[in-house]
């Protein structure tokens, strides 16, 4: 058989493309400021300059920035046996069964504290760009609030999760269980950008994702005040760099997979403070890159504990929010959202995403959902 030279060349280059990136190439490119971005499911990631990455952020293109996690994920994929099976964590069909206690806890949830945290978060910093001093100061603020709750309680600890290569850090608060695990987690991203000018533009980030940030704070305050002493541990994660390629949540989720940490379920709260006037008020469940069984459980939580119904959202897309980082790392994740996409907040990523624009009657439903998720899975 005679293979033409051209055919041979293209066969070779296909081979070269399919082969994983070499460690040296990643080191050198990253050192020269290039970023490795995964833009599509199943496709190899591509190198982009820092400016090209900023352009993608301006157009709202979603991606995983895998510069620091690519090799770690390759190593995990090669060692699947080490990963905790999702079935061992979720166990079989959880159903809401703590109504009598939980209604008491849900009654402690209030809008005023959420509003106060959000007013401070949105007015103190010009924006919360992940690689800036104000981005880091926003992490400091979240750390301070979480520490205020933790200081009142022996079972609660708060820690920084620092990331290599940029200034902002993630914050993790944990309430210990009477057993080691699996752990139940809720998350939100603490960074905020103006898509016209991500580095310098004014970005209060009230709804995106200040609401998620304060849903977690109020959930933590409520469970501590209620004296929740779970059987299994629970954690609150405030992520750095959600709008910059999900850098924070990827780093954390990859670390949990590497450490073999069992996760019962992960819930991301990404925007909860708006729905278009004239539309029905709902909790819109993201349908892609989530765990179908955990979504079924969330539906039963909404039916039992929220005052508004759930609906399934239209597809959110690749790398759409931090839950995608957990799904990609092999964990069961869900993400309830403020509205059907299209009826969601048009002011996100602009200077007009302000605290005054938040509908607290709507947002409080998501704090209720977060508290019931943690309580029912960890009690
Ligand atoms: C963050 O900024 C520093 C200093 O300008 C730069 O060297 C680094 O590459 C940036 N990090 C990312 C992830 O872009």
PDB file of C-alpha atoms in Angstrom, residues 35-40 45-66 129 193-198 242-245 319 349:
ATOM      1  CA  UNK A  35      -3.911  31.056  28.823  1.00  0.00           C
ATOM      2  CA  UNK A  36      -5.205  27.593  27.940  1.00  0.00           C
ATOM      3  CA  UNK A  37      -8.967  27.740  27.370  1.00  0.00           C
ATOM      4  CA  UNK A  38     -11.456  24.911  26.940  1.00  0.00           C
ATOM      5  CA  UNK A  39     -14.278  26.338  24.827  1.00  0.00           C
ATOM      6  CA  UNK A  40     -16.194  23.242  23.849  1.00  0.00           C
ATOM      7  CA  UNK A  45      -8.302  23.356  24.748  1.00  0.00           C
ATOM      8  CA  UNK A  46      -6.655  26.194  22.816  1.00  0.00           C
ATOM      9  CA  UNK A  47      -3.999  28.790  23.695  1.00  0.00           C
ATOM     10  CA  UNK A  48      -5.129  32.425  23.859  1.00  0.00           C
ATOM     11  CA  UNK A  49      -3.327  35.613  24.794  1.00  0.00           C
ATOM     12  CA  UNK A  50      -4.476  37.509  27.886  1.00  0.00           C
ATOM     13  CA  UNK A  51      -6.104  40.086  25.567  1.00  0.00           C
ATOM     14  CA  UNK A  52      -7.923  37.390  23.600  1.00  0.00           C
ATOM     15  CA  UNK A  53      -9.214  35.973  26.866  1.00  0.00           C
ATOM     16  CA  UNK A  54     -10.485  39.432  27.883  1.00  0.00           C
ATOM     17  CA  UNK A  55     -12.274  39.738  24.527  1.00  0.00           C
ATOM     18  CA  UNK A  56     -14.066  36.444  25.186  1.00  0.00           C
ATOM     19  CA  UNK A  57     -15.119  37.712  28.624  1.00  0.00           C
ATOM     20  CA  UNK A  58     -16.457  40.916  27.038  1.00  0.00           C
ATOM     21  CA  UNK A  59     -18.645  38.981  24.623  1.00  0.00           C
ATOM     22  CA  UNK A  60     -19.912  36.727  27.403  1.00  0.00           C
ATOM     23  CA  UNK A  61     -18.380  33.610  25.845  1.00  0.00           C
ATOM     24  CA  UNK A  62     -18.217  30.818  28.410  1.00  0.00           C
ATOM     25  CA  UNK A  63     -15.105  28.700  28.867  1.00  0.00           C
ATOM     26  CA  UNK A  64     -12.993  26.834  31.370  1.00  0.00           C
ATOM     27  CA  UNK A  65      -9.571  28.434  31.811  1.00  0.00           C
ATOM     28  CA  UNK A  66      -7.621  25.205  32.382  1.00  0.00           C
ATOM     29  CA  UNK A 129     -12.162  41.653  38.896  1.00  0.00           C
ATOM     30  CA  UNK A 193     -17.019  42.369  36.047  1.00  0.00           C
ATOM     31  CA  UNK A 194     -18.365  44.998  33.685  1.00  0.00           C
ATOM     32  CA  UNK A 195     -18.261  43.334  30.279  1.00  0.00           C
ATOM     33  CA  UNK A 196     -17.522  46.630  28.496  1.00  0.00           C
ATOM     34  CA  UNK A 197     -14.293  46.951  30.465  1.00  0.00           C
ATOM     35  CA  UNK A 198     -13.634  43.947  32.732  1.00  0.00           C
ATOM     36  CA  UNK A 242     -16.121  32.681  38.255  1.00  0.00           C
ATOM     37  CA  UNK A 243     -16.375  35.111  35.343  1.00  0.00           C
ATOM     38  CA  UNK A 244     -12.781  34.453  34.269  1.00  0.00           C
ATOM     39  CA  UNK A 245     -13.099  30.850  33.165  1.00  0.00           C
ATOM     40  CA  UNK A 319     -18.850  26.015  31.244  1.00  0.00           C
ATOM     41  CA  UNK A 349     -22.173  42.641  33.939  1.00  0.00           C
TER      42      UNK A 349
END
